[in-house]
Every structure is written in C-alpha cells, then in structure tokens.
Amino acid sequence: MSQFQTFAMVDWSGGNDTGPTRRKDAIWACIVRNGKVLDPEYLRNRLVAEQWLDALIHAELMAGRRLLLGFDFPFGYPCGFARAMTGTDDPLALWDWFDQHIEDSPKANNRFDLAGRINLQFGGRGPFWMNGLRRDIDGLPRTKSDYSNPFPNRRAVETLAKGSFTCWQMAGAGAVGGQVMMGLPVLNRLRHRFAGQISVWPFETLDKPVAFVEIWPSLTLGAPPEGRIKDEWQVEQVALTLSGLTEQELDAQLNVSAAEEGWILGVPQDKPNIAPPPLRNDCFALPAGVNWTPVDEALAYLRDRLHPITASETMALTKACGRVLAGDVVARRSNPPLPNTAVDGYGFAGPAPDGPQIMPLIDGRAAAGIPFEGDVPEGRALRVLTGAALPAGVDTVILEEDVTVKDGHIAFHGPLKKGANTRRAGEDVAAGDIALSAGRRLTPADLALLSAVGIAEVNVRKPLRVAVVSTGDELVEAGERAGPGQIFDANRPMLLSLIERMGFVPVDMGRVSDDRDALRDRLDQSAERADVVLTSGGASAGDEDHVSALLRQAGAMQHWRIALKPGRPLALGLWSGVPVFGLPGNPVAAMVCTLIFARPALGLMSGEGWVEPQGFEVPAAFEKRKKPGRREYLRARMRDGRAEVFHSEGSGRISGLSWAEGLVEIEDGARHVKPGDMVRFLPYGSFGV
Ligand code: AMP
Ligand code: MG
C-alpha cells in the first residue's frame, strides 16, 4: 500500500513567529513529487504552516496522488500518559485533548503553562520539565534536580534512537517537548478537516490517500553542506531518501507495531524470525597432535566456536516462562511508579524532631490505587494505607502502631527521619533501566518483575530443538521382548528428559541399528526436524562405530579425546550444518558427557549464553586415590552436610546414576581425598535437571 507519488517532509518548531527572513530553527518543508524535488519552503509560523499543509493536502487529493507527509516530532507519548490524560490508550484521543487545551498564535502560546498544569495533576514534579520562560510556572521544574516522572522517560523507539530527546523536555537546545504540544493540535485539525483521507502511522492502517508519519532527520543525517541551513537541507534529504526507496523497502520500514507510543520511521524494530548465521564448518576442530584434551580446554573451544542458532519471536509475557530473552528488556515504567507508603500509618512532611509530637489530622485518606487529591499542609498529617501514593506535602510516614489517635489528632514520639517508611519512585527499578538482559531464561520471578515495569510482550528465542537418536544392534525398547544379547535402550528416555528439563525441546528420533545407510537416513531426518542432534553409541573409532564414520565422511567431524572419566571419545560434527554430539553409548558416560559438555554448548546455542554449573565445596564422606591425567566425575549425593559417593565406580552401573543426586568433580591432577577433605559437589539441579 505504500505507492506514494508525493513525499513532503516538515521540520517543526514549537516557538513563535521567526520573521520574514529565511533562518534556522524555523519551520521548513520540502516536497518531492514524482521524483522531482521542489525548493524547500520556509514557513515563518504555525498558522502559515497549517495553511500551507492544508493547501498541499488539498492539491494532492485533487490530483489523485498519494502523499506521505512526515513530521519531525513524536506522534505519541511514553506509555501510560494517554490513558492518564484521556482514559484510553489511544494516542489520537490525546491529539484531541491537546487540540482542545493548546492556545496558539504567532506571538504567544500556552505550552509551558499547560505543561505545568498537567504536572500539577501528578504532584507537580513531572512528567514535563524545563521552563523556557522568565516567569516561574507553578508545577514546572526549571531543572531536573527536583524532577520526578510518573511515566517512562522515553518511548521504546527512543531507547533505540541514540541522541533523541524525550517529549517531556519543554525547553533547551534540541528539546522536542514544545514541538509535540504545538504540533499535535495542527495535525489533529488537518486529520479532522480531511476526515477519511488521512491515516496516522503507525496507529492506523495506511489505506487512505494521505499518510502522516513521524521522522527524525538527525537519525541518519549529519551536518549540512557549507552555506545551507540545516533544517531546510534535512527536510530535502529525507524527502529524497524516502522517495528513492522501492515500495518493498518503504513497506518494510512502515511495518512496525507501536500502537500507543508511535515510532520513528527508519528505526529498525526488533523483528522476530531473523535467522541467525550458521555455525562454521570448523567449529569442532581441535588442535592437531594433541592426544588428550583437558576438560577445561575442550569447554573453552566449544564456548569460542558456538553461538546462538535460534531465531526470535515476540510473545505474551504470560506465556514466556522458561523462554530465553532475545534482547535486553527496558523497564517501561518505574517500580514503584510513584513515591508511596510502605506501611499503614499517617503521612506528613518530615522530619519529626526528638520528643513527643502532636499533629492535627486532615480529613480523608490515601490508599493504594485511590490517591488523595489535595495538599497536606505543613504540620498536619493524613491517614495513609500501604501502597498509597504519597500526596503532595507528604514525604514521611509514621507507623500506625506507634501512634495514638484522639480528637482528630495523632500523637507519637520523635525523632523520625524524613522519608521514613516510604518508598521512593523507581527505588526498585527506574523506567528506562534494563530490567533483564538478553540471554536470561525467564523464571516465574522474572514474570513478576517484567509485569511490574509494564512489559506485556517479550522478544524471545524460539526454543532449541534437540533430537535424540540411540544407536546399536543390541538395543530394544523397554517393554518389548529382549532376545539373548539384547539390552533395553536406557539412554534415549534419559537424554530426552534431560533435554526437556534443561528447557529445550526434545525430539525423539528413535533407535537405529548399526547400519550406515539407516543411520544416514536418520541423521538426515533429525537435521530436518531439530537444531541439534544428540546420538548415543557408535562414537568411538571401531568397526561398528558408524556415527563417527559418517560424520567423518561428511567432512566436519572431530573425535574429541577428552581427558575425563567416565567418558570415551566424543564425536562432534556438523551434519547438513546441524551440530551433532556423538555421545558414548555407556549410560553413565552418556549422562556425564551430556551434563559437562552438551549442557553448556546447548545453552549457548539456545541464546542463554555460556552457563557454568554452580558447584559447592563440601567435606567428603569418602576416601579416594586418583592418578594425574584426567578429570573424574563421581556419582555423589549430600547427606548430613557431606558428599557421599556411590560404592562402585563401574561405568555400567546405571543404578549409581539413579542413586546419585549430583556429581563430585575431582581435578585433573593427582589427588588423595580423605574423609573431611573439601571436594566440589555439583548437584544435578545446577545443570538445570
Ligand atoms: P558403544 O559406544 O556403541 O560401543 O556402546 C558402549 C556400551 O554402551 C555398549 O555396552 C552398549 O551396549 C551400551 N549402550 C549403547 N547404547 C545404549 C543405550 N541406548 N542404552 C543402554 N546401553 C547402551
Ligand atoms: Mg554400539
């Protein structure tokens, strides 16, 4: 729908008439029509500008041309403001509101007074700040020192557009607050005058002949060439750039969702489903000539070479527990949003000096969600209930248990510090802060945090799909009839549930016999259906070790001879670009290798970063002698504050895996552990399982 023939860009101004001579910091506009640029227009005040816009829209409509009309000021305010002012989240209702309340003429306007008046509704210290006039304005702070904003400081788009100003700042070089207030009423009048002909981006579908869009020329443009006025040059450049885009390119830029706050055209929005780059073919290469790679080195290789391989998507926060954040999440609102009381009691202006205090109570009370509208005069107190916003004049609260109430007065013993029993706005999290960082796997507590700061949707990674294949002629499914020499497949149920507990999506690819063609087919299918494949068995270098043989043929395979016990070589490779972890067949070794190697590697590929298991130094309840050369993991559990190990280290003893509640890690060198010596215990839970 973005077939526009005419592009007109406007650089707005919030100030008064700028005189007859072309100059900077005035309103400038430039039209590119059917690819032809017209001379930029100098518009000395908003009255002139409105007439010019009116004539332009009229002319384009008459000529049957579609017009993209850009303005360099925000079309919306940070979330929550529209609702606070109008009772709805619809930014166009806010346009109507400003249209009704702004008084404008070429010589004077009421923007600072209106900002002060709005501020007084919210306690008089924000959201607007900076008074550009000489006279004081009630409620409008001159500086930021006493500023307190009940709304987010920035719109979401402004956190992405470096150097942008907030629409709360009413004066000062570059400030945009005045332009918004003085611009929205003009756009609103045009919108109503040409009702049915204009859509406002991104709030409305662009199915009308004229589209209003928000632009910010400084996003991409630097200083103008010698001799040109910055504003007039910028509007010309933006009009030329936008008119030069293909329909698809412009559509892509217009395709954003920012229903309440609006967006700046050209700022890329965090888009779901951006495919991450593939892994490199040599990602599992180990240095040549090394016989046994120490565990830490092997881990460092994986950490270096792997990267996230899942795309992202946007979803409702309530559905996102267990998902991994694809980007940082910025708090939309402070927690708490307003200064409030932490207890039930009585609020007044603190501090209270030492000794007995008596204060008259004023009528009314403040409760959570039901603010007290008036002022509390100095020396008087008001009943306040936990969570209530502090009314104007209150900064300190005395606990009700410490007070006697009689005849409309309260009595208590001082001293009480200013601010006692209150919570500062944003003392927990301030709007604009990063509430949680990319890579975080969301927990129930995270859902509480993000909800509290106004986040309803999150951009998360798609879950990592992990295929599990068991290999071996000897395997049958538990429950089936097992002939002589056959054993039940123990690894697959274990690996599938480990994957699930770790927060990935298990994909059961069944069992496959020691047959190269069958295994090749199964790897093909697994690579189609999953992001990563775990196989067990057949990973050594023997005749029947088809996993290694196939991966070697595929050309991107490495045998990792890692110096650890239990664990035979791991075969790591890429199959059709999909990483394959060829685990040992022995269930004890398969589980240890999964926890120690696959777990952090999968975490990295899922987007959650490299997560190390949290171990604890605990006294040993056992004795063990160990030679140098490889790291050992013993099946262990904690009893009476000490780590016990399973009575047998036999690698076929699956019962020991089940008996254990974690692993004891004994370092690579020689060691003689005696009862009471400290050893490192890694609970299964520390691997997320
Ligand atoms: P492999 O690595 O294929 O030589 O297997 C090593 C040992 O683990 C052999 O004793 C296999 O029978 C056993 N094994 C292999 N896969 C499994 C499995 N899925 N469940 C239980 N044992 C297995
Ligand atoms: Mg085998």
XYZ file of C-alpha atoms and ligand atoms in Angstrom:
713
model
C 0.000 0.000 0.000
C 2.976 2.330 0.007
C 2.647 3.590 -3.568
C 3.190 7.271 -2.850
C 3.788 9.804 -5.600
C 4.438 12.746 -3.332
C 6.735 12.919 -0.323
C 6.680 16.030 1.846
C 8.832 16.361 4.938
C 8.398 19.005 7.604
C 10.813 20.212 10.270
C 8.585 21.624 13.009
C 9.055 24.321 15.611
C 7.438 24.901 18.990
C 8.326 28.598 19.238
C 6.837 31.841 17.991
C 6.981 33.559 14.591
C 10.520 33.539 13.191
C 10.160 36.618 10.981
C 10.134 37.222 7.236
C 13.729 36.151 6.508
C 14.651 32.537 5.907
C 16.516 31.286 9.001
C 17.309 28.226 11.058
C 15.191 26.896 13.954
C 12.067 27.698 11.988
C 9.524 25.504 10.232
C 10.848 24.139 6.963
C 9.254 21.800 4.466
C 10.288 20.142 1.243
C 8.294 18.286 -1.415
C 9.494 15.581 -3.787
C 6.738 14.943 -6.323
C 7.040 12.131 -8.867
C 10.759 12.007 -8.157
C 11.291 15.738 -8.666
C 12.475 17.836 -5.735
C 10.937 21.284 -5.246
C 12.587 24.207 -3.465
C 12.336 23.896 0.330
C 9.689 26.157 1.860
C 10.328 28.488 4.760
C 7.222 28.712 6.935
C 7.574 31.516 9.469
C 4.925 30.345 11.952
C 2.452 27.546 12.557
C -0.502 29.466 11.153
C 1.323 29.829 7.845
C 2.442 26.198 8.046
C -1.066 24.933 8.659
C -2.390 26.850 5.658
C 0.452 25.523 3.522
C -0.218 21.927 4.639
C -3.924 22.368 4.060
C -3.275 23.554 0.503
C -0.780 20.762 -0.172
C -3.126 18.003 1.009
C -5.958 19.526 -0.963
C -3.870 19.746 -4.146
C -2.568 16.172 -3.889
C -6.055 14.793 -3.236
C -7.447 16.683 -6.199
C -4.659 15.358 -8.408
C -5.251 11.791 -7.184
C -1.706 11.427 -5.880
C -0.877 9.598 -2.647
C 1.034 11.772 -0.202
C 3.460 10.659 2.515
C 3.744 13.571 4.904
C 6.485 13.406 7.530
C 6.897 15.496 10.686
C 9.915 15.549 12.953
C 8.208 15.216 16.326
C 6.740 12.301 18.298
C 3.160 11.343 17.485
C 2.730 9.705 20.879
C 3.985 9.936 24.444
C 5.566 7.186 26.580
C 3.060 4.541 27.553
C 0.526 5.318 30.233
C 0.308 9.054 29.538
C -2.558 8.866 27.023
C -4.607 6.816 29.460
C -3.834 9.109 32.393
C -4.981 12.143 30.395
C -7.880 10.754 28.384
C -8.907 7.445 29.943
C -7.866 5.478 26.845
C -4.574 4.244 25.396
C -5.485 5.751 22.022
C -2.862 8.360 21.150
C -5.313 10.087 18.816
C -7.531 10.807 21.822
C -4.510 12.620 23.223
C -4.249 14.585 19.954
C -7.836 15.731 20.507
C -7.041 16.595 24.106
C -4.089 18.811 23.191
C -6.105 20.350 20.375
C -8.689 21.417 22.965
C -6.205 22.755 25.520
C -3.459 24.428 23.497
C -3.817 28.104 22.683
C -1.618 29.205 19.843
C -0.896 32.383 17.907
C 2.202 33.612 16.072
C 3.121 35.794 19.072
C 2.410 33.601 22.087
C 1.207 30.202 23.179
C 0.412 28.438 26.427
C 2.664 25.392 26.139
C 4.649 25.968 29.353
C 1.552 26.787 31.381
C -0.190 23.685 30.067
C 2.854 21.554 30.936
C 2.785 22.976 34.474
C -0.935 22.341 34.753
C -0.547 18.727 33.661
C 2.322 18.282 36.101
C 0.172 19.529 38.972
C -2.221 16.639 38.288
C 0.695 14.302 39.060
C 2.149 16.034 42.118
C 3.876 18.960 40.424
C 7.350 17.490 39.752
C 6.859 15.867 36.357
C 6.393 14.413 33.756
C 7.274 17.700 31.987
C 10.333 19.705 32.906
C 12.269 22.841 31.995
C 10.531 26.166 31.824
C 11.773 28.280 28.926
C 10.148 31.488 30.184
C 11.466 34.096 32.580
C 8.467 33.905 34.900
C 8.020 30.929 37.228
C 5.338 28.426 36.340
C 3.588 26.517 39.070
C 4.362 22.814 38.762
C 7.000 23.058 36.005
C 10.523 22.418 37.359
C 13.249 24.612 35.874
C 15.892 21.944 36.302
C 15.975 18.196 36.717
C 17.049 18.351 40.359
C 13.542 18.129 41.769
C 12.114 16.218 38.836
C 10.069 13.071 39.296
C 8.368 11.383 36.360
C 5.380 9.109 36.927
C 5.761 7.832 33.323
C 8.664 6.267 31.425
C 11.250 8.848 30.442
C 11.444 7.550 26.906
C 9.333 5.846 24.341
C 10.515 2.400 23.283
C 11.775 3.799 19.976
C 13.821 6.444 21.759
C 15.772 3.795 23.632
C 16.890 2.617 20.175
C 17.494 6.027 18.582
C 20.698 7.295 20.159
C 20.712 11.005 20.905
C 16.967 11.505 20.609
C 15.293 13.880 23.051
C 12.320 12.988 25.218
C 8.989 14.661 24.724
C 8.976 15.641 28.402
C 11.720 18.224 27.999
C 9.965 21.502 27.163
C 12.927 23.800 26.532
C 16.662 23.837 25.886
C 18.670 23.254 22.722
C 17.252 20.359 20.710
C 14.311 19.761 23.055
C 11.257 18.396 21.320
C 8.608 18.682 24.089
C 7.272 22.033 22.864
C 7.109 20.878 19.260
C 4.946 17.891 20.145
C 2.481 20.005 22.095
C 2.354 22.655 19.405
C 2.390 20.182 16.520
C -0.243 17.647 17.508
C -3.126 20.192 17.506
C -2.234 21.236 13.947
C -2.076 17.644 12.705
C -5.275 16.915 14.577
C -7.152 19.724 12.839
C -5.929 18.526 9.444
C -6.904 14.973 10.335
C -10.459 16.039 11.126
C -10.709 18.504 8.248
C -9.742 15.772 5.771
C -11.570 13.014 7.648
C -11.441 9.689 5.806
C -8.489 10.843 3.664
C -5.633 10.741 6.174
C -4.179 7.823 8.161
C -1.763 8.358 11.011
C 1.176 5.982 11.179
C 1.672 3.642 12.947
C -1.678 3.897 14.748
C -3.871 3.394 11.703
C -3.727 1.233 8.595
C -2.296 3.269 5.737
C -5.243 2.754 3.409
C -6.063 6.430 2.854
C -4.566 8.718 0.198
C -2.522 10.658 2.771
C -0.274 9.212 5.479
C 1.210 11.184 8.372
C 4.488 9.640 9.518
C 6.969 10.549 12.215
C 10.509 11.194 11.038
C 13.703 12.248 12.767
C 16.183 13.606 10.237
C 19.121 13.577 12.669
C 18.774 9.800 12.866
C 20.826 9.472 9.690
C 21.905 12.979 8.680
C 24.904 14.857 9.990
C 25.835 18.465 9.369
C 24.615 20.223 6.205
C 26.996 21.272 3.436
C 28.501 24.768 3.610
C 26.034 27.554 3.061
C 22.860 25.548 3.662
C 20.522 25.907 6.598
C 20.412 22.638 8.470
C 16.629 22.352 8.688
C 15.961 23.096 5.022
C 18.718 20.726 3.895
C 17.496 17.930 6.188
C 13.863 18.002 5.020
C 15.069 17.888 1.432
C 17.366 14.936 2.137
C 14.728 12.914 3.972
C 12.154 13.539 1.232
C 14.671 12.442 -1.393
C 15.713 9.350 0.552
C 12.164 8.163 1.195
C 11.061 8.838 -2.365
C 14.054 6.827 -3.588
C 13.068 3.658 -1.696
C 11.406 0.794 -3.506
C 7.861 0.002 -2.459
C 9.133 -3.092 -0.630
C 11.794 -1.126 1.228
C 9.332 1.529 2.333
C 6.785 -1.134 3.302
C 9.434 -2.825 5.429
C 10.112 0.458 7.238
C 6.408 1.109 7.714
C 5.856 -2.374 9.087
C 6.170 -1.697 12.828
C 3.816 -2.182 15.718
C 3.814 0.623 18.266
C 0.131 1.187 18.899
C 0.382 3.594 21.799
C 3.663 5.482 21.604
C 4.291 5.693 17.895
C 7.595 5.073 16.173
C 10.274 6.915 14.187
C 10.272 5.893 10.522
C 13.561 4.193 9.705
C 14.446 2.907 13.166
C 14.532 -0.872 12.819
C 12.142 -2.589 15.183
C 13.231 -5.736 16.950
C 11.901 -8.122 14.364
C 11.021 -11.707 15.125
C 12.349 -14.516 12.985
C 15.659 -13.085 11.947
C 17.658 -16.178 11.077
C 20.972 -16.368 12.911
C 24.130 -17.164 10.938
C 25.052 -20.843 10.557
C 27.857 -22.479 12.503
C 31.246 -22.662 10.811
C 32.403 -25.949 9.375
C 35.475 -25.996 11.560
C 33.604 -25.203 14.758
C 34.580 -28.517 16.324
C 38.195 -28.562 15.175
C 40.761 -29.320 17.862
C 44.469 -28.547 17.574
C 46.336 -31.272 15.697
C 48.698 -33.569 17.521
C 47.119 -33.237 20.931
C 46.324 -36.613 22.386
C 44.042 -35.940 25.292
C 42.378 -32.566 25.633
C 41.820 -31.378 29.193
C 38.160 -30.778 30.086
C 38.577 -27.036 30.558
C 40.270 -26.640 27.203
C 37.588 -28.643 25.447
C 34.943 -26.481 27.069
C 36.782 -23.309 26.077
C 36.776 -24.480 22.434
C 33.049 -25.048 22.472
C 32.484 -21.705 24.113
C 34.560 -19.912 21.495
C 33.199 -21.538 18.393
C 29.491 -21.891 19.081
C 26.895 -19.128 19.006
C 23.103 -18.804 19.222
C 21.380 -20.595 16.341
C 17.706 -19.992 17.092
C 15.518 -17.250 15.612
C 13.473 -14.939 17.795
C 9.767 -14.280 18.094
C 7.520 -11.957 20.074
C 5.066 -13.426 22.532
C 2.891 -12.576 25.512
C 4.906 -12.369 28.719
C 2.432 -14.645 30.493
C 3.338 -17.445 28.068
C 7.083 -16.854 28.131
C 8.261 -18.546 31.332
C 11.266 -20.740 30.508
C 11.984 -18.874 27.262
C 15.260 -17.040 26.630
C 15.199 -13.266 26.066
C 16.447 -12.334 22.595
C 17.224 -8.757 23.613
C 17.529 -6.566 26.680
C 14.202 -5.592 28.201
C 13.916 -1.947 29.182
C 11.553 -1.013 32.025
C 8.619 0.900 30.561
C 7.612 2.238 33.941
C 9.324 2.693 37.291
C 8.703 0.360 40.170
C 7.262 1.803 42.260
C 5.824 4.287 39.758
C 5.207 6.956 42.395
C 6.610 7.579 45.871
C 4.357 5.642 48.215
C 3.977 4.440 51.751
C 5.467 1.134 52.842
C 3.171 0.789 55.873
C -0.271 1.660 57.191
C 0.056 4.861 59.208
C -0.011 8.639 58.992
C 1.825 10.763 56.474
C 3.204 14.278 56.915
C 6.150 16.459 55.918
C 9.218 15.126 57.737
C 11.463 15.018 59.593
C 9.872 14.912 63.063
C 12.198 16.197 65.801
C 13.059 14.383 69.014
C 10.366 14.175 71.711
C 6.586 13.960 71.829
C 4.774 15.150 68.699
C 1.168 16.123 68.235
C -0.307 16.835 64.808
C -3.809 17.640 63.659
C -5.207 15.160 61.152
C -6.805 16.416 57.978
C -9.906 14.776 56.538
C -9.577 11.992 54.031
C -7.075 9.284 53.384
C -4.810 7.870 50.698
C -4.994 4.193 49.805
C -3.376 2.018 47.141
C -4.991 2.979 43.840
C -7.093 5.712 45.471
C -4.874 8.777 45.730
C -5.612 11.748 47.960
C -6.096 14.647 45.571
C -5.386 17.648 47.816
C -2.300 19.045 49.519
C -1.330 18.101 53.055
C -0.270 21.360 54.748
C 2.933 21.521 56.759
C 2.448 20.346 60.352
C -0.604 18.228 59.551
C -0.989 14.535 58.935
C -3.151 12.315 56.737
C -4.217 8.700 57.139
C -2.294 6.585 54.603
C -2.513 2.888 53.772
C 0.237 0.640 52.436
C 0.959 1.220 48.757
C -0.805 4.593 48.599
C 0.894 7.264 46.500
C 2.237 9.995 48.782
C 0.026 13.063 48.371
C 1.553 16.497 47.798
C 3.077 17.658 51.095
C 3.802 14.164 52.451
C 7.265 12.625 52.426
C 7.346 10.743 55.751
C 5.068 8.175 57.371
C 4.733 7.092 60.987
C 3.656 3.515 61.588
C 0.109 3.271 62.931
C 1.272 1.051 65.823
C 3.435 3.932 67.087
C 0.624 6.478 67.118
C -2.241 7.375 69.446
C -5.209 8.918 67.679
C -7.578 11.147 69.619
C -9.893 14.062 68.832
C -8.682 14.479 65.285
C -5.001 14.496 66.291
C -2.184 11.994 66.285
C 0.485 11.781 68.967
C 3.784 9.922 68.727
C 7.393 10.073 69.851
C 10.037 11.549 67.577
C 12.542 11.572 66.129
C 11.557 10.305 62.714
C 13.778 10.807 59.688
C 12.462 12.485 56.559
C 11.400 9.730 54.185
C 10.840 7.136 56.933
C 8.541 4.234 55.951
C 8.200 5.427 52.372
C 9.399 4.011 49.094
C 10.969 6.274 46.519
C 9.635 6.214 42.952
C 11.848 3.880 40.972
C 13.828 2.756 44.037
C 13.438 -0.804 42.826
C 13.681 -0.275 39.059
C 13.645 3.055 37.235
C 11.832 3.448 33.899
C 14.411 3.214 31.133
C 16.680 0.861 33.088
C 17.462 -2.549 31.679
C 15.189 -4.754 33.767
C 16.547 -8.022 32.344
C 19.301 -8.674 29.840
C 19.396 -10.702 26.654
C 20.071 -14.362 27.362
C 18.011 -14.520 30.511
C 15.914 -17.680 30.767
C 12.696 -16.292 32.222
C 11.691 -17.524 35.666
C 8.389 -17.009 37.482
C 10.050 -14.182 39.447
C 11.119 -12.561 36.174
C 7.494 -12.545 35.044
C 6.626 -10.621 38.200
C 9.449 -8.151 37.605
C 8.621 -7.517 33.960
C 4.904 -7.179 34.662
C 5.643 -4.658 37.401
C 7.550 -2.463 34.967
C 4.811 -2.610 32.345
C 6.053 -5.271 29.948
C 3.298 -7.349 28.359
C 5.192 -8.799 25.406
C 8.742 -10.051 25.091
C 11.046 -10.871 22.226
C 12.351 -14.348 22.947
C 14.312 -17.037 21.190
C 12.488 -19.925 19.667
C 13.199 -22.959 21.829
C 16.187 -25.053 20.787
C 15.009 -28.376 19.356
C 17.290 -31.246 20.273
C 16.931 -34.601 18.519
C 17.921 -37.779 20.349
C 18.926 -40.967 18.491
C 20.105 -44.223 20.059
C 22.369 -46.451 18.001
C 23.248 -50.110 18.394
C 22.145 -53.506 17.043
C 21.731 -54.732 20.595
C 19.046 -52.239 21.603
C 15.351 -52.940 22.076
C 12.660 -50.796 23.603
C 11.786 -51.402 27.266
C 8.531 -53.358 27.257
C 9.478 -55.247 24.105
C 10.741 -58.814 24.183
C 14.513 -58.875 24.527
C 16.372 -61.787 22.991
C 19.701 -63.102 24.228
C 22.397 -60.471 23.949
C 19.883 -57.679 23.634
C 19.533 -54.811 26.104
C 16.914 -52.189 26.646
C 17.538 -48.687 25.365
C 18.271 -46.773 28.556
C 19.887 -43.681 27.037
C 17.032 -42.326 24.996
C 14.491 -41.879 27.806
C 17.249 -40.360 29.936
C 18.517 -37.960 27.268
C 15.038 -36.877 26.152
C 14.071 -35.985 29.696
C 17.402 -34.259 30.394
C 16.769 -32.096 27.318
C 13.289 -31.244 28.468
C 14.404 -30.376 31.999
C 17.117 -28.114 30.620
C 14.417 -26.087 28.888
C 14.965 -27.303 25.334
C 12.519 -29.169 23.118
C 13.258 -32.894 22.921
C 12.674 -34.529 19.537
C 12.545 -38.312 19.791
C 14.192 -39.805 16.707
C 14.075 -43.385 17.977
C 16.611 -46.180 17.741
C 18.657 -47.143 14.739
C 20.691 -50.284 14.179
C 24.393 -50.350 13.372
C 23.756 -49.866 9.682
C 25.337 -46.986 7.870
C 22.521 -46.305 5.426
C 19.866 -46.464 8.102
C 21.878 -44.146 10.303
C 22.484 -41.719 7.433
C 18.732 -41.502 6.803
C 18.073 -40.966 10.468
C 20.647 -38.178 10.691
C 19.060 -36.532 7.634
C 15.619 -36.655 9.241
C 16.990 -35.428 12.563
C 18.740 -32.483 10.917
C 15.431 -31.525 9.288
C 13.447 -31.640 12.465
C 15.883 -30.293 15.054
C 18.545 -27.637 15.624
C 20.981 -30.027 17.317
C 21.297 -33.819 17.367
C 22.459 -35.996 20.248
C 23.322 -39.575 19.384
C 24.480 -42.218 21.795
C 26.652 -45.184 20.941
C 28.909 -45.790 17.988
C 31.042 -42.777 18.689
C 34.429 -44.473 19.052
C 36.745 -45.428 16.225
C 35.857 -49.139 15.909
C 34.268 -51.055 13.003
C 30.763 -50.657 14.327
C 31.177 -47.037 15.227
C 29.065 -45.679 12.407
C 28.281 -42.314 13.951
C 31.944 -41.343 13.819
C 32.394 -42.919 10.414
C 29.500 -40.985 8.881
C 30.429 -37.713 10.469
C 33.977 -38.200 9.280
C 32.714 -38.801 5.729
C 30.600 -35.661 5.963
C 33.895 -33.898 6.433
C 33.118 -31.871 9.508
C 33.842 -34.315 12.300
C 36.251 -34.383 15.173
C 36.986 -37.040 17.691
C 37.338 -35.360 20.972
C 39.563 -37.422 23.177
C 38.814 -35.615 26.356
C 40.729 -36.351 29.496
C 37.795 -37.290 31.667
C 36.329 -40.300 33.398
C 33.784 -41.634 32.739
C 33.704 -40.875 29.035
C 35.156 -42.370 25.903
C 35.755 -40.159 22.890
C 33.032 -37.753 21.952
C 32.345 -37.414 18.245
C 31.427 -33.838 17.411
C 30.466 -32.807 13.912
C 28.120 -30.964 11.617
C 25.541 -32.887 9.607
C 23.910 -30.692 6.941
C 25.012 -27.742 9.053
C 23.378 -29.118 12.189
C 25.696 -29.836 15.107
C 25.787 -33.471 16.208
C 27.034 -34.559 19.613
C 28.034 -38.198 19.338
C 27.868 -39.329 22.957
C 29.341 -42.564 24.301
C 26.907 -45.487 24.479
C 27.526 -46.285 28.072
C 24.694 -44.605 30.004
C 26.908 -43.326 32.827
C 29.334 -41.761 30.369
C 26.455 -40.520 28.200
C 24.916 -38.671 31.123
C 28.189 -37.207 32.394
C 29.165 -36.009 28.899
C 25.709 -34.528 28.424
C 25.892 -32.592 31.676
C 29.506 -31.475 31.354
C 29.727 -30.790 27.580
C 26.364 -30.796 25.889
C 24.626 -28.720 28.570
C 26.709 -25.538 28.248
C 27.004 -25.938 24.469
C 23.231 -26.286 24.070
C 22.717 -23.304 26.363
C 24.975 -21.188 24.192
C 23.209 -22.272 21.004
C 19.810 -21.582 22.588
C 20.778 -17.969 23.242
C 21.155 -18.137 27.013
C 24.905 -17.792 26.915
C 27.519 -19.999 28.492
C 26.163 -21.129 31.829
C 28.533 -22.773 34.285
C 27.036 -25.120 36.871
C 27.151 -23.741 40.399
C 29.273 -26.105 42.484
C 29.797 -26.167 46.239
C 32.927 -27.004 48.226
C 31.809 -29.588 50.766
C 33.555 -32.082 53.041
C 33.957 -35.568 51.607
C 32.419 -38.569 53.350
C 34.710 -40.930 51.383
C 38.312 -41.779 50.643
C 39.705 -41.896 47.107
C 43.107 -42.028 45.446
C 43.406 -40.732 41.928
C 46.277 -40.619 39.426
C 47.033 -37.480 37.441
C 45.935 -37.080 33.807
C 42.203 -36.843 33.678
C 39.355 -35.260 35.490
C 36.927 -37.552 37.253
C 33.237 -37.235 37.952
C 31.883 -39.480 40.701
C 28.221 -40.183 41.238
C 27.508 -38.479 44.546
C 24.921 -37.096 46.905
C 24.848 -34.946 50.035
C 23.993 -36.486 53.380
C 24.493 -34.782 56.762
C 26.451 -31.992 55.124
C 28.981 -34.319 53.490
C 29.339 -35.717 49.981
C 28.921 -39.485 49.693
C 29.906 -41.325 46.527
C 28.397 -44.460 45.017
C 30.067 -47.648 46.254
C 31.111 -48.669 42.737
C 32.721 -46.626 40.025
C 31.766 -49.278 37.440
C 30.696 -47.431 34.328
C 27.903 -49.885 33.608
C 26.247 -49.249 36.959
C 23.173 -47.299 35.948
C 21.759 -47.732 39.456
C 24.505 -45.408 40.684
C 23.297 -42.619 38.375
C 19.874 -43.000 39.851
C 21.162 -43.254 43.431
C 23.170 -40.072 42.983
C 21.838 -36.513 43.270
C 24.830 -34.910 41.630
C 28.484 -35.332 40.756
C 31.689 -34.833 42.704
C 34.342 -33.317 40.451
C 37.940 -34.242 41.161
C 40.516 -32.111 39.423
C 42.863 -33.236 36.632
C 45.970 -33.736 38.809
C 46.756 -36.477 41.331
C 44.712 -36.399 44.486
C 44.232 -38.361 47.638
C 40.878 -37.388 49.118
C 40.374 -38.305 52.774
C 37.118 -38.069 54.702
C 36.584 -34.444 55.763
C 38.670 -33.023 52.877
C 36.863 -30.471 50.760
C 35.602 -31.590 47.333
C 33.476 -29.901 44.686
C 29.883 -31.105 44.548
C 27.725 -30.292 41.520
C 24.070 -31.065 42.250
C 22.083 -32.296 39.242
C 19.966 -29.190 39.806
C 22.942 -26.984 38.971
C 22.709 -28.308 35.403
C 19.044 -27.393 35.359
C 17.887 -31.016 35.517
P 29.168 -48.136 22.017
O 29.623 -46.741 22.318
O 28.153 -48.171 20.929
O 30.307 -49.069 21.787
O 28.413 -48.650 23.336
C 29.086 -48.752 24.563
C 28.261 -49.536 25.542
O 27.062 -48.843 25.837
C 27.831 -50.909 24.998
O 27.884 -51.812 26.069
C 26.418 -50.677 24.568
O 25.641 -51.834 24.616
C 25.928 -49.681 25.582
N 24.871 -48.870 25.039
C 24.884 -48.241 23.875
N 23.744 -47.577 23.666
C 22.966 -47.807 24.754
C 21.674 -47.422 25.122
N 20.932 -46.621 24.335
N 21.169 -47.842 26.305
C 21.913 -48.619 27.105
N 23.149 -49.028 26.794
C 23.678 -48.653 25.632
Mg 27.254 -49.624 19.748
